[in-house]
Coordinates of C-alpha atoms in Angstrom, one line a residue:
X1 CA 95.1 -136.4 -28.1
X2 CA 98.1 -135.0 -30.0
X3 CA 101.2 -134.2 -28.2
X4 CA 100.7 -130.4 -28.3
X5 CA 97.4 -130.8 -26.5
X6 CA 98.9 -133.1 -24.0
X7 CA 101.7 -130.7 -23.4
X8 CA 99.4 -127.8 -22.7
X9 CA 97.2 -129.9 -20.5
X10 CA 100.1 -130.9 -18.3
X11 CA 101.8 -127.5 -18.1
X12 CA 102.2 -126.3 -14.5
X13 CA 104.2 -123.8 -12.5
X14 CA 107.1 -125.0 -10.4
X15 CA 105.1 -124.2 -7.3
X16 CA 102.2 -126.4 -8.6
X17 CA 104.6 -129.2 -9.5
X18 CA 106.0 -129.3 -6.0
X19 CA 102.5 -129.3 -4.4
X20 CA 101.2 -132.0 -6.7
X21 CA 104.1 -134.4 -7.0
X22 CA 105.6 -134.8 -3.5
X23 CA 104.2 -137.1 -0.9
X24 CA 105.5 -138.3 2.5
X25 CA 108.5 -140.5 2.2
X26 CA 108.8 -140.3 -1.6
X27 CA 112.0 -141.4 -3.2
X28 CA 113.0 -138.5 -5.6
X29 CA 115.7 -138.6 -8.2
X30 CA 116.9 -135.3 -9.7
X31 CA 119.0 -134.5 -12.7
X32 CA 122.7 -133.9 -12.3
X33 CA 125.6 -131.6 -13.5
X34 CA 124.6 -128.8 -15.8
X35 CA 121.1 -130.2 -16.0
X36 CA 120.2 -129.1 -12.5
X37 CA 116.6 -128.5 -11.4
X38 CA 116.9 -125.4 -9.3
X39 CA 113.5 -124.0 -10.2
X40 CA 111.9 -127.1 -8.5
X41 CA 114.4 -127.0 -5.6
X42 CA 113.7 -123.3 -5.0
X43 CA 110.0 -124.0 -4.7
X44 CA 110.6 -126.8 -2.3
X45 CA 112.6 -124.4 -0.2
X46 CA 109.9 -121.7 -0.4
X47 CA 107.3 -124.3 0.7
X48 CA 109.5 -125.9 3.3
X49 CA 107.0 -125.4 6.1
X50 CA 104.3 -127.4 4.3
X51 CA 106.1 -129.9 2.0
X52 CA 106.2 -133.6 3.1
X53 CA 109.5 -135.3 4.0
X54 CA 111.2 -136.8 1.0
X55 CA 114.4 -138.6 0.1
X56 CA 116.4 -136.9 -2.7
X57 CA 119.0 -138.7 -4.8
X58 CA 121.6 -137.4 -7.2
X59 CA 125.2 -137.9 -8.2
X60 CA 126.6 -134.4 -9.0
X61 CA 124.7 -131.2 -8.5
X62 CA 125.8 -127.9 -10.0
X63 CA 122.8 -125.8 -8.8
X64 CA 122.4 -123.7 -5.7
X65 CA 121.9 -126.6 -3.4
X66 CA 119.1 -125.1 -1.2
X67 CA 118.0 -128.6 -0.3
X68 CA 121.3 -129.0 1.6
X69 CA 120.7 -126.0 3.9
X70 CA 119.9 -126.3 7.6
X71 CA 116.4 -125.0 7.0
X72 CA 115.6 -128.1 4.9
X73 CA 116.7 -130.6 7.6
X74 CA 113.8 -132.8 8.5
X75 CA 112.1 -132.1 5.1
X76 CA 114.7 -133.5 2.7
X77 CA 117.1 -136.4 3.2
X78 CA 119.8 -135.8 0.5
X79 CA 121.4 -139.1 -0.7
X80 CA 124.5 -138.4 -2.7
X81 CA 126.7 -140.6 -4.8
X82 CA 129.5 -138.1 -5.5
X83 CA 130.5 -135.2 -3.2
X84 CA 131.2 -131.7 -4.2
X85 CA 131.8 -128.6 -2.1
X86 CA 128.2 -128.0 -1.0
X87 CA 127.6 -131.7 -0.3
X88 CA 130.9 -132.0 1.7
X89 CA 130.0 -129.2 4.0
X90 CA 126.5 -130.6 4.6
X91 CA 127.9 -134.1 5.1
X92 CA 130.2 -132.9 7.8
X93 CA 127.3 -131.3 9.6
X94 CA 125.2 -134.4 9.4
X95 CA 122.6 -133.3 6.8
X96 CA 123.6 -135.6 3.9
X97 CA 123.7 -139.4 3.5
X98 CA 126.1 -141.0 1.1
X99 CA 125.5 -144.0 -1.2
X100 CA 128.7 -145.8 -2.3
X101 CA 128.3 -147.3 -5.8
X102 CA 130.3 -147.5 -9.0
X103 CA 128.9 -145.1 -11.5
X104 CA 127.9 -147.7 -14.0
X105 CA 125.8 -149.4 -11.3
X106 CA 123.7 -146.4 -10.4
X107 CA 120.9 -147.1 -12.9
X108 CA 120.7 -150.6 -11.5
X109 CA 119.6 -149.1 -8.1
X110 CA 116.4 -147.9 -9.8
X111 CA 115.9 -150.9 -12.2
X112 CA 116.4 -153.5 -9.4
X113 CA 114.4 -151.7 -6.7
X114 CA 117.2 -150.9 -4.3
X115 CA 116.0 -147.3 -4.6
X116 CA 112.5 -147.4 -6.0
X117 CA 111.9 -144.1 -7.9
X118 CA 108.6 -142.4 -7.0
X119 CA 109.4 -139.2 -8.7
X120 CA 112.0 -138.2 -11.3
X121 CA 112.6 -134.4 -11.8
X122 CA 114.6 -134.0 -15.0
X123 CA 115.6 -131.0 -17.2
X124 CA 114.9 -131.6 -20.9
X125 CA 115.2 -129.9 -24.3
X126 CA 112.1 -128.5 -26.0
X127 CA 110.3 -131.2 -28.0
X128 CA 110.9 -131.7 -31.7
X129 CA 108.1 -131.9 -34.3
X130 CA 107.2 -135.4 -33.1
X131 CA 106.8 -134.4 -29.5
X132 CA 110.1 -136.0 -28.4
X133 CA 112.4 -134.2 -26.0
X134 CA 116.1 -134.9 -25.5
X135 CA 117.8 -135.4 -22.1
X136 CA 120.4 -133.1 -23.5
X137 CA 123.6 -132.8 -21.5
X138 CA 122.9 -135.4 -18.9
X139 CA 121.8 -138.9 -19.9
X140 CA 123.9 -140.7 -17.3
X141 CA 121.4 -142.2 -14.8
X142 CA 118.4 -140.0 -15.8
X143 CA 117.4 -142.6 -18.5
X144 CA 116.8 -145.2 -15.9
X145 CA 115.2 -142.7 -13.5
X146 CA 112.7 -141.6 -16.1
X147 CA 112.0 -145.2 -17.3
X148 CA 111.3 -146.5 -13.8
X149 CA 109.7 -143.5 -12.0
X150 CA 106.1 -143.6 -11.0
X151 CA 105.8 -139.9 -12.0
X152 CA 108.0 -137.6 -14.0
X153 CA 108.4 -133.8 -13.8
X154 CA 109.9 -132.5 -17.0
X155 CA 111.6 -129.1 -16.8
X156 CA 111.6 -128.0 -20.5
X157 CA 114.5 -125.5 -21.0
X158 CA 114.6 -123.6 -24.2
X159 CA 118.4 -123.4 -23.9
X160 CA 119.0 -127.1 -23.4
X161 CA 120.8 -128.5 -26.5
X162 CA 119.2 -131.4 -28.3
X163 CA 121.6 -134.3 -28.2
X164 CA 121.2 -137.7 -30.0
X165 CA 121.8 -141.2 -28.7
X166 CA 119.6 -142.9 -26.1
X167 CA 118.2 -139.5 -25.0
X168 CA 114.6 -139.5 -26.3
X169 CA 111.7 -138.7 -23.9
X170 CA 108.2 -138.4 -25.4
X171 CA 106.1 -135.6 -24.0
X172 CA 103.5 -138.2 -23.1
X173 CA 106.0 -139.7 -20.5
X174 CA 105.8 -136.4 -18.5
X175 CA 103.2 -136.1 -15.8
X176 CA 104.0 -132.4 -15.0
X177 CA 105.7 -130.0 -17.4
X178 CA 107.5 -126.8 -16.3
X179 CA 108.9 -124.3 -18.8
X180 CA 112.1 -122.3 -18.2
X181 CA 114.4 -120.3 -20.4
X182 CA 117.8 -120.4 -18.6
X183 CA 121.4 -120.7 -19.6
X184 CA 123.1 -124.0 -18.5
X185 CA 125.7 -123.9 -15.8
X186 CA 129.2 -123.3 -17.3
X187 CA 132.4 -124.6 -15.9
X188 CA 135.5 -122.6 -16.6
X189 CA 138.6 -124.3 -17.7
X190 CA 141.3 -124.7 -15.1
X191 CA 144.6 -123.0 -15.8
X192 CA 147.4 -125.4 -16.9
X193 CA 150.6 -124.9 -15.0
X194 CA 154.1 -126.3 -15.5
X195 CA 153.3 -129.4 -13.4
X196 CA 150.1 -130.2 -15.3
X197 CA 151.8 -129.6 -18.7
X198 CA 154.5 -132.0 -17.8
X199 CA 152.1 -134.6 -16.6
X200 CA 150.1 -134.1 -19.8
X201 CA 153.1 -134.9 -21.9
X202 CA 153.9 -138.1 -20.0
X203 CA 150.2 -139.3 -20.4
X204 CA 150.2 -138.4 -24.1
X205 CA 153.3 -140.5 -24.6
X206 CA 151.1 -143.6 -23.9
X207 CA 148.5 -142.6 -26.5
X208 CA 149.0 -143.8 -30.0
X209 CA 147.0 -143.3 -33.3
X210 CA 143.6 -144.9 -33.2
X211 CA 143.3 -145.0 -29.4
X212 CA 139.9 -144.6 -27.7
X213 CA 140.1 -142.2 -24.8
X214 CA 138.3 -141.6 -21.5
X215 CA 139.2 -138.6 -19.6
X216 CA 137.5 -136.0 -17.5
X217 CA 137.7 -132.3 -16.8
X218 CA 140.5 -130.2 -15.3
X219 CA 144.0 -129.0 -16.0
X220 CA 145.6 -132.5 -16.4
X221 CA 143.0 -133.8 -18.9
X222 CA 143.2 -130.6 -20.9
X223 CA 147.0 -130.8 -20.8
X224 CA 146.8 -134.3 -22.2
X225 CA 144.6 -133.2 -25.1
X226 CA 146.9 -130.3 -25.9
X227 CA 149.6 -132.9 -26.6
X228 CA 147.5 -134.9 -29.1
X229 CA 147.4 -132.5 -32.0
X230 CA 149.6 -134.8 -34.1
X231 CA 147.7 -138.0 -33.5
X232 CA 145.4 -139.6 -36.0
X233 CA 141.9 -141.2 -35.8
X234 CA 141.4 -140.9 -32.0
X235 CA 138.1 -142.0 -30.6
X236 CA 136.1 -141.1 -27.5
X237 CA 134.2 -143.4 -25.3
X238 CA 133.8 -141.7 -22.0
X239 CA 131.5 -140.6 -19.2
X240 CA 132.2 -136.9 -19.6
X241 CA 132.4 -134.7 -22.7
X242 CA 134.5 -131.5 -22.3
X243 CA 135.7 -128.5 -24.2
X244 CA 139.0 -130.1 -24.9
X245 CA 137.4 -133.0 -26.7
X246 CA 135.4 -130.4 -28.8
X247 CA 138.6 -128.7 -29.9
X248 CA 140.1 -132.0 -31.1
X249 CA 136.9 -132.9 -32.9
X250 CA 137.0 -129.6 -34.7
X251 CA 140.6 -130.1 -35.8
X252 CA 139.8 -133.7 -37.0
X253 CA 142.2 -135.5 -34.6
X254 CA 139.1 -137.1 -32.9
X255 CA 137.0 -138.7 -35.6
X256 CA 136.3 -142.2 -34.2
X257 CA 137.3 -144.0 -37.3
X258 CA 139.1 -146.8 -35.4
X259 CA 136.4 -147.4 -32.9
X260 CA 134.9 -150.9 -32.7
X261 CA 131.6 -149.6 -31.3
X262 CA 129.8 -146.5 -32.7
X263 CA 132.5 -145.8 -35.3
X264 CA 132.7 -142.2 -36.2
X265 CA 130.8 -141.1 -33.1
X266 CA 131.8 -139.6 -29.8
X267 CA 130.0 -141.4 -27.0
X268 CA 129.5 -139.9 -23.6
X269 CA 127.1 -140.0 -20.6
X270 CA 127.1 -136.3 -19.6
X271 CA 128.8 -133.1 -20.4
X272 CA 129.5 -129.7 -18.9
X273 CA 131.7 -126.8 -19.9
X274 CA 131.4 -123.6 -21.9
X275 CA 128.4 -122.1 -23.8
X276 CA 130.4 -122.7 -26.9
X277 CA 130.5 -126.4 -26.0
X278 CA 126.7 -126.5 -25.6
X279 CA 126.1 -124.8 -28.9
X280 CA 128.5 -127.3 -30.6
X281 CA 126.6 -130.2 -29.2
X282 CA 123.2 -129.0 -30.2
X283 CA 121.9 -131.4 -33.0
X284 CA 125.4 -132.6 -33.6
X285 CA 125.2 -135.9 -35.5
X286 CA 128.7 -136.9 -34.5
X287 CA 127.9 -137.0 -30.8
X288 CA 125.8 -139.6 -28.9
X289 CA 124.8 -139.5 -25.3
X290 CA 124.1 -142.9 -23.6
X291 CA 123.2 -144.0 -20.1
X292 CA 126.1 -144.6 -17.7
X293 CA 125.3 -148.3 -17.4
X294 CA 126.4 -148.5 -21.1
X295 CA 129.2 -146.0 -21.3
X296 CA 130.8 -147.1 -18.1
X297 CA 130.2 -150.9 -18.4
X298 CA 133.7 -152.4 -18.3
X299 CA 132.5 -155.1 -20.7
X300 CA 131.4 -152.5 -23.2
X301 CA 134.6 -150.4 -22.8
X302 CA 136.7 -153.5 -23.2
X303 CA 135.3 -154.2 -26.7
X304 CA 137.3 -151.2 -28.0
X305 CA 141.0 -151.8 -28.8
X306 CA 143.7 -149.5 -27.4
X307 CA 141.5 -147.9 -24.7
X308 CA 143.4 -145.3 -22.7
X309 CA 141.7 -144.3 -19.5
X310 CA 143.0 -141.2 -17.6
X311 CA 141.8 -140.4 -14.1
X312 CA 143.2 -138.8 -11.0
X313 CA 143.4 -139.4 -7.3
X314 CA 144.1 -137.9 -3.9
X315 CA 147.0 -140.2 -2.9
X316 CA 148.5 -143.6 -3.6
X317 CA 150.5 -145.8 -1.2
X318 CA 153.5 -148.0 -1.8
X319 CA 151.3 -151.0 -2.2
X320 CA 149.6 -149.4 -5.2
X321 CA 146.3 -148.7 -3.4
X322 CA 144.6 -145.5 -4.7
X323 CA 142.1 -143.3 -3.0
X324 CA 140.2 -140.8 -5.0
X325 CA 137.4 -140.4 -2.5
X326 CA 138.6 -139.3 0.9
X327 CA 141.3 -137.6 2.9
X328 CA 141.5 -140.0 5.8
X329 CA 138.1 -140.1 7.4
X330 CA 136.9 -136.9 5.5
X331 CA 134.8 -137.8 2.5
X332 CA 135.8 -135.7 -0.4
X333 CA 134.2 -136.9 -3.6
X334 CA 133.3 -140.4 -4.8
X335 CA 134.5 -143.3 -6.9
X336 CA 132.7 -141.9 -10.0
X337 CA 133.7 -143.9 -13.0
X338 CA 137.3 -144.5 -12.1
X339 CA 137.1 -148.2 -11.4
X340 CA 134.7 -148.7 -14.3
X341 CA 137.2 -147.5 -16.8
X342 CA 140.3 -149.0 -15.0
X343 CA 138.6 -152.4 -15.4
X344 CA 137.4 -151.6 -18.9
X345 CA 140.8 -150.5 -20.1
X346 CA 142.4 -153.7 -18.7
X347 CA 139.8 -155.8 -20.8
X348 CA 140.7 -153.8 -23.9
X349 CA 143.3 -155.2 -26.4
X350 CA 146.2 -152.9 -26.0
X351 CA 144.4 -150.9 -23.3
X352 CA 146.0 -149.0 -20.4
X353 CA 144.6 -147.1 -17.5
X354 CA 146.5 -144.1 -16.0
X355 CA 146.1 -142.4 -12.6
X356 CA 147.7 -139.0 -13.1
X357 CA 148.4 -136.5 -10.3
X358 CA 150.9 -133.9 -9.1
X359 CA 153.5 -135.5 -6.8
X360 CA 152.6 -133.2 -3.9
X361 CA 149.8 -131.2 -2.4
X362 CA 149.6 -128.1 -0.2
X363 CA 152.2 -126.2 -2.1
X364 CA 154.7 -129.0 -2.1
X365 CA 154.6 -129.7 1.7
X366 CA 152.7 -133.0 1.5
X367 CA 153.6 -136.0 -0.7
X368 CA 150.7 -137.7 -2.5
X369 CA 152.8 -140.9 -2.7
X370 CA 152.7 -142.2 0.8
X371 CA 153.9 -145.4 2.6
X372 CA 150.3 -146.3 3.5
X373 CA 147.0 -144.5 2.9
X374 CA 145.9 -142.3 5.8
X375 CA 143.8 -144.0 8.5
X376 CA 140.2 -144.0 7.4
X377 CA 141.0 -143.6 3.7
X378 CA 138.7 -145.3 1.3
X379 CA 140.4 -147.5 -1.3
X380 CA 139.0 -146.6 -4.7
X381 CA 141.2 -148.5 -7.1
X382 CA 142.8 -151.6 -5.5
X383 CA 146.4 -152.7 -5.9
X384 CA 145.3 -155.6 -8.1
X385 CA 143.7 -153.3 -10.6
X386 CA 146.1 -150.3 -10.8
X387 CA 148.1 -149.9 -14.0
X388 CA 150.1 -146.7 -14.7
X389 CA 150.8 -143.9 -12.2
X390 CA 152.1 -140.6 -13.6
X391 CA 153.4 -137.5 -11.8
X392 CA 155.5 -134.6 -13.1
X393 CA 158.5 -136.8 -12.3
X394 CA 157.7 -139.6 -14.6
X395 CA 155.8 -142.8 -15.3
X396 CA 155.5 -145.8 -13.0
X397 CA 154.0 -149.1 -14.3
X398 CA 152.3 -151.2 -11.6
X399 CA 150.7 -154.0 -13.6
X400 CA 153.0 -157.1 -13.5
X401 CA 155.3 -155.7 -10.9
X402 CA 156.1 -157.2 -7.5
X403 CA 155.6 -155.2 -4.3
X404 CA 159.3 -154.2 -4.1
X405 CA 159.3 -153.2 -7.8
X406 CA 156.1 -151.2 -7.3
X407 CA 157.6 -149.4 -4.3
X408 CA 160.8 -148.5 -6.2
X409 CA 158.8 -147.3 -9.3
X410 CA 156.6 -145.1 -7.1
X411 CA 159.4 -143.7 -5.2
X412 CA 161.2 -142.7 -8.4
X413 CA 158.2 -140.5 -9.4
X414 CA 157.7 -139.0 -6.0
X415 CA 159.0 -135.5 -5.2
X416 CA 162.7 -135.7 -4.4
X417 CA 162.2 -134.1 -1.0
X418 CA 160.2 -137.2 0.1
X419 CA 162.1 -140.1 -1.5
X420 CA 164.4 -140.8 1.4
X421 CA 161.6 -141.2 3.9
X422 CA 159.6 -143.3 1.4
X423 CA 162.6 -145.6 1.0
X424 CA 163.0 -145.9 4.7
X425 CA 159.3 -146.8 5.1
X426 CA 159.5 -149.3 2.2
X427 CA 162.4 -151.2 3.9
X428 CA 160.2 -151.6 7.0
X429 CA 157.0 -152.6 5.1
X430 CA 158.4 -154.7 2.3
X431 CA 161.0 -157.3 3.3
X432 CA 162.4 -157.8 -0.2
X433 CA 162.9 -154.0 -0.8
X434 CA 166.6 -153.4 -1.0

């Protein structure tokens, strides 16, 4: 049977896919980010009175999130690895479970049977002439989900860009095929204010020609990229590809010539941004998407020279402990790939990792640099692994510094309104602080 005949034979509606693929207690994995699977979730919601109970795992979901609603309680047990707004609300109300795990270890949950995958529901591009689809904008953990699932529902989206790398999925791997023609979710760029612009300049001062970068989305990463127009031969090995990276690729600043692995290629695990970005990525030979257990593996990252990893956090204490996941007992996000790249950058010859953040929150009324993390806070990056901390007030190096030296450096980049109380706390906490 040729692939075209197979395709037609396995073509179903979303309603039929839900009816045929779900069974009691099934472990389901769904695509993440811009590659959401709303058409399938909407049918689960519509059939909520008759569908069996299932577990549903994902990392970051940009769809409508109907599976998180009170009406789906008792029908779906959402298991999330990274919180966003919809998930946070449902978690507080007891309808979501959370699975802590470094991002590069997520595929191992499926491979090693910690979360045996009964069903993977993944959005894909239209097949090429050989009957091969691309995972498009989200390769991350979906590669492992597809490879280890008992059954696969492929949602073929005519508007999903075809990306290269480890993204190939033959039509013959799909047990059920749904067709849609829907624009991908877009994420608007955050405005860059004076604070973010200053932080971006400080971060950029640590990036030299030929560096390989990892950064995410938001005002601070964009501000960093805005300050790199005069650099040469930058490379990208990251988990997330953004509009800012696209702009520097177009200008020639990012060309990957100095990379030790995949020279000349931008390597990422997933992407989201503008429609312009998705068009840029479609059949782009200079971009490769790879699974997150490759992109975020510290031992792979560390094979590049001069890696600069830039991430953010919620707060840091005077010991150098960083939380990027919770505000006290309130779970806010997840570790994502922060620790993966902190460790990878430290393994890199000439590498540095940066945690960049505004010095205050809540319109300047709360310091993000604190004596100790709030009670209940989750430590994301430990004090033994933290490297540079940057705010709009400067740069503080943690690696190689004693406790008293760290405290002094952190206080020097705190907002001036909070420095006196931080110094007082440091004297009580750290005997050698003078």
